[in-house]
């Protein structure tokens, strides 16, 4: 029987009432008394020296309160990068300064040049047109290989070249991998591109700075996935504002997908402008600005080689990747192609020897950072593509080849050759579940039916593993993270027994207000509605690291469980006192404390009241009140895994791909709210299939963004997608967090691109097509069919 | 957007007078013009709204088998009103953009704009329609001059479009994946005096008639008749969504499909 509340119940998302009735309170819905608006004049060339920015005429325009340029920020810190990668030779990465407003040079289309603050946005925009900017255009660095060539134009003049780092992992394995590949029975080699994406959350970014001169308090309202991280980065590293004088509020946020993790220039700009011009200052990104100022995702070019013995047993894997950083290092950009990518190259398999080389490259393009999946989709895509190609070359069924190489259920905990240890999993289990869901035996008949209609049908699978529940602080610290990655929670029991949970996690579509309440109410045996989740305001919540990397429930939820356990412990003491029993004899079940073997009992509400009205209370032993906090630092990553299948039909006359069916069998560990998990998978699949079929970010050779709007950047729409089959019943609970949960936010976007591409290549195999780079747009598929033939 | 003045005349004559001002521009459904103004790429000082002009609204089916569509009639209205009299044109209108676009955008605006990937220019040219303005009647064959260029003079207003109704017709639109305008669109219309084939989305100089296909179909109206034909890729659009070769290929495929569906 499905439960109707608590852990395991598909409770309706309580936040949807306000979202679906237009009552959500997003940053752009906020207007602070007396606020002015700012318009950001951005570079329309990709690379050039900024010779002069003359604002004198603009300053006299109607309504203008003030203008900021790069000059105003030379004294403050640049936007920081949160992860220092050490290269193959033990040297730190090259780390250029990232000025808040461009100074000396512009380095990508969209780089801010000047900021006009005026009474209205129209006035700010009018004045921006009166700013006289003189730029001497330089040749733009766009292609990564060209950027790395000797004598290439440098994006940053003060660096040696355009190479951020040359990373090798595991460096000690390099020679052994080379040897194994040399001597192998068969080596499959594939060169591929992981296409650059624009995150495009429905809500564009917004920032409002509000400075109170009477108290010297700064408030920043911003569209962020992690308000405390922004407070720390901007306060400590950029503007020098101590934490107690800076409040960061991230209210309802309309999707982030990673793009709202980072500290952006506009946050510092409105904060400075508010103080300097004596009024609250609001900036709202237009969609066009979002295309050229939100951090973009992916953009890897990879060569992967898989060595096998005559039975298809994987012997060694070698990869060579160029990863685009864009013009500057966004907050977590450097860890994505390294520690979130190289560590996943074992996939679900027992490949004993692995070596990844990653060269991170500066180009005159928008900065690139984590986007739903972050590094793990790039790892999974190349691995699952090369395995499919290997299966074809070796004449082994692609599922069979995977099965032969899966880590076996009895091998957990499994030490991979790429540092991480998988605590648990069952890859055969999810594959078997997948095959239950899809009718693979019926495929031949469906293919014949398609052929009769002039269509080519294909079937593809992919397995994936990801590292979620980011992350053990000591481990990531050793790897170069400049932050810890624990999470926090405060559980405040109110006097009448209702509960406010203050969490460091941030919900921007994930439904935490529902799921987290299910967990706490279940633990306390009280109504879900008696639990309120508070998030998104540094003035209300304990210091926490926010939401990304499918970490909220695994890490934030664990902190909440720990705090709730402390509450139960203290409440049990109070109950024991009220019942005049020994603490060890007190049981707590369904919101009722009782003494075993007696009829003595006391309800949750009575205990809470006693804590706040301590007339009859063990004051000599414990303090009044019932409020506990916990910080939880995970012992390991969690490793969600699964198997996906996709069936497509290709129209050979036009190259158009239609997805006929898509099935996902995931192991997320324990599931708190199946409906929400299913929704997360649907969203992830839509984004992954969007990457595989439609989305692409294209710059021309001058660094102009050709896909700067939805007229050319193809987002997936409902009618591009089939009705998904989603299953998460084959599960192995995480062994090291109290809820046994693994995280489900990114899986769909990780596992689906290779499944789709494998299906299309299967459809086109008879035409001699072995690979097509994403997105598999009609024109690319048609070109591939006609070139191969 | 810059400041502008908005006038709402109720007759074509008043609209024409208002458009006499320098920098005045006609506003119909605003689906093209308003976004351009928001990006500050267009800056008319005065907008003359055509939406309130009764004589430019609606669809009239004449007894002799022609259809007159008021220039300010929305795509949604056309889709509904000509579904019986000219189903291929109704389907074309119904395939433009999304419901919001179809409930605002108008045939007059689409023709005056002459986007090289738009649908109506294709439907109009294939139909051999006549574009009526406040000054004259212009044959479709003379109307579409080039990329975003028409035979319209400064301030000239399209008032209506006369469509002869074909005995059979079909419009095949292959979507550009992002905008869902036509990557290539082909309309085939069969009249007693001959077949007309128009192609949109493909050419660098806008919508055109594929005379070779027309000749072949006049002899034998079947998909097979055009199977061996191909347009030259010279002068066709090549962009990230498709090469000139691909577009040339699609013209052939879609023409066959349109004929087969007639
Ligand atoms: C999201 C989206 C998707 C779209 N998809 C498609 C599609 O798939 N296929 C397609 O064909 N189109 C598509 N369009 C364009 C749509 O059909 C527009 O309606 C059309 O291009 C312009 O019509 P309008 O009435 O909105 O004209 P407006 O934007 O008002 O005007 C356009 C231009 O025409 C002039 N003008 C308007 N009316 C007249 C007149 N009567 N006489 C003289 N000049 C006039 C205006 O001055 C202006 O220069 C799409 C548009 C959008 C926004």
Coordinates of N, CA and C in Angstrom, one line a residue, chain A residues 388 392 438-439 442-451 453-461 644-652 655-663 688-689 692-693 720-722 724 752-765 772 776 781 785:
Chain A
X388 N 29.2 1.4 -26.8 CA 28.2 1.0 -27.8 C 29.0 0.8 -29.1
X392 N 29.6 -2.9 -31.2 CA 29.4 -3.1 -32.7 C 30.6 -3.6 -33.3
X438 N 10.9 -2.2 -21.0 CA 10.9 -2.0 -22.4 C 10.7 -3.4 -23.0
X439 N 10.0 -3.5 -24.1 CA 9.8 -4.8 -24.8 C 10.9 -4.9 -25.9
X442 N 10.2 -7.3 -28.8 CA 9.3 -6.9 -29.8 C 9.9 -5.9 -30.8
X443 N 11.2 -5.5 -30.5 CA 11.8 -4.5 -31.3 C 11.9 -4.8 -32.8
X444 N 12.3 -6.1 -33.1 CA 12.4 -6.5 -34.5 C 11.2 -6.3 -35.3
X445 N 10.0 -6.6 -34.6 CA 8.8 -6.4 -35.3 C 8.5 -4.9 -35.5
X446 N 8.8 -4.1 -34.5 CA 8.6 -2.7 -34.6 C 9.5 -2.1 -35.7
X447 N 10.7 -2.6 -35.7 CA 11.6 -2.1 -36.8 C 11.1 -2.4 -38.2
X448 N 10.6 -3.6 -38.3 CA 10.0 -4.0 -39.6 C 8.8 -3.1 -40.0
X449 N 8.0 -2.8 -39.0 CA 6.8 -1.9 -39.2 C 7.3 -0.5 -39.6
X450 N 8.3 0.0 -39.0 CA 8.8 1.3 -39.3 C 9.4 1.3 -40.7
X451 N 10.1 0.2 -41.1 CA 10.7 0.1 -42.4 C 9.6 0.1 -43.5
X453 N 7.0 1.7 -43.3 CA 6.6 3.1 -43.5 C 7.7 4.0 -44.0
X454 N 8.8 3.4 -44.4 CA 9.9 4.2 -44.9 C 10.8 4.8 -43.8
X455 N 10.7 4.3 -42.6 CA 11.4 4.9 -41.5 C 12.5 3.9 -40.9
X456 N 13.5 4.5 -40.4 CA 14.6 3.6 -39.8 C 14.4 3.7 -38.3
X457 N 14.3 2.5 -37.7 CA 14.1 2.4 -36.2 C 15.3 2.0 -35.5
X458 N 15.6 2.5 -34.4 CA 16.8 2.2 -33.6 C 16.5 2.1 -32.1
X459 N 17.3 1.2 -31.5 CA 17.1 1.0 -30.0 C 18.5 1.2 -29.4
X460 N 18.5 2.0 -28.3 CA 19.8 2.2 -27.6 C 19.6 2.2 -26.1
X461 N 20.7 1.8 -25.5 CA 20.7 1.8 -24.0 C 21.9 2.6 -23.5
X644 N 19.1 3.3 -18.9 CA 18.1 4.0 -19.7 C 18.0 3.4 -21.1
X645 N 16.8 3.4 -21.6 CA 16.6 2.9 -23.0 C 15.8 3.8 -23.8
X646 N 16.2 3.9 -25.1 CA 15.5 4.9 -25.9 C 15.2 4.2 -27.3
X647 N 14.1 4.4 -27.8 CA 13.8 3.9 -29.1 C 13.4 5.1 -30.0
X648 N 14.0 5.1 -31.2 CA 13.7 6.3 -32.1 C 13.3 5.8 -33.5
X649 N 12.7 6.7 -34.2 CA 12.5 6.5 -35.6 C 13.2 7.7 -36.4
X650 N 13.9 7.3 -37.4 CA 14.6 8.4 -38.2 C 13.9 8.4 -39.6
X651 N 13.6 9.6 -40.0 CA 13.1 9.8 -41.3 C 14.3 9.9 -42.3
X652 N 14.5 8.9 -43.1 CA 15.7 9.0 -43.9 C 15.7 10.1 -45.0
X655 N 16.1 13.4 -42.2 CA 17.0 13.3 -41.1 C 16.4 13.5 -39.8
X656 N 15.1 13.7 -39.8 CA 14.4 14.1 -38.5 C 14.3 12.8 -37.6
X657 N 14.6 13.0 -36.3 CA 14.6 11.9 -35.3 C 13.3 12.1 -34.5
X658 N 12.6 11.0 -34.4 CA 11.5 11.1 -33.4 C 11.7 10.1 -32.3
X659 N 11.5 10.6 -31.1 CA 11.7 9.6 -30.0 C 10.4 8.9 -29.8
X660 N 10.5 7.6 -30.0 CA 9.2 6.8 -29.9 C 8.9 6.4 -28.4
X661 N 10.0 6.1 -27.7 CA 9.8 5.8 -26.3 C 11.1 6.0 -25.5
X662 N 10.9 6.2 -24.3 CA 12.1 6.4 -23.4 C 11.8 5.9 -22.0
X663 N 12.7 5.0 -21.6 CA 12.5 4.4 -20.2 C 13.7 4.6 -19.4
X688 N 18.3 16.4 -20.9 CA 19.3 15.6 -21.5 C 18.9 15.3 -23.0
X689 N 17.6 15.1 -23.2 CA 17.2 14.8 -24.6 C 17.3 16.1 -25.4
X692 N 20.7 16.3 -26.5 CA 21.1 15.3 -27.5 C 20.4 15.6 -28.9
X693 N 19.3 16.3 -28.8 CA 18.5 16.4 -30.0 C 18.5 17.9 -30.6
X720 N 8.3 17.5 -28.4 CA 9.5 16.8 -28.8 C 9.8 15.6 -28.0
X721 N 9.0 15.4 -27.0 CA 9.3 14.3 -26.0 C 8.2 13.3 -26.0
X722 N 8.5 12.0 -25.7 CA 7.5 11.0 -25.5 C 7.0 11.0 -24.1
X724 N 7.4 9.5 -20.7 CA 8.5 8.7 -20.2 C 8.0 7.5 -19.3
X752 N 20.5 10.3 -20.2 CA 19.7 10.2 -21.5 C 20.4 10.6 -22.8
X753 N 21.4 11.5 -22.8 CA 22.0 11.8 -24.1 C 22.6 10.5 -24.8
X754 N 23.5 9.7 -24.0 CA 24.0 8.6 -24.8 C 22.9 7.6 -25.2
X755 N 21.9 7.4 -24.4 CA 20.9 6.5 -24.8 C 20.2 6.9 -26.1
X756 N 20.0 8.2 -26.2 CA 19.3 8.6 -27.5 C 20.3 8.5 -28.6
X757 N 21.6 8.9 -28.4 CA 22.5 8.9 -29.6 C 22.7 7.4 -29.9
X758 N 22.9 6.6 -29.0 CA 23.0 5.1 -29.3 C 21.9 4.6 -30.1
X759 N 20.7 5.0 -29.8 CA 19.5 4.6 -30.5 C 19.6 5.1 -32.0
X760 N 19.9 6.3 -32.2 CA 20.0 6.9 -33.5 C 21.1 6.2 -34.3
X761 N 22.2 6.0 -33.7 CA 23.3 5.3 -34.4 C 22.9 3.8 -34.8
X762 N 22.1 3.2 -33.9 CA 21.6 1.9 -34.2 C 20.7 1.9 -35.4
X763 N 19.9 3.0 -35.5 CA 19.0 3.1 -36.6 C 19.7 3.3 -37.9
X764 N 20.8 4.0 -37.8 CA 21.6 4.3 -39.0 C 22.8 3.4 -39.3
X765 N 22.9 2.3 -38.5 CA 24.1 1.5 -38.6 C 24.2 0.9 -40.0
X772 N 27.5 10.6 -34.6 CA 27.1 12.0 -35.0 C 27.2 12.8 -33.7
X776 N 21.6 16.0 -32.4 CA 21.3 15.3 -33.6 C 20.1 15.9 -34.4
X781 N 21.9 14.8 -39.0 CA 21.6 13.4 -39.3 C 21.6 13.1 -40.8
X785 N 24.2 10.6 -42.8 CA 23.7 9.5 -43.7 C 24.3 9.6 -45.1

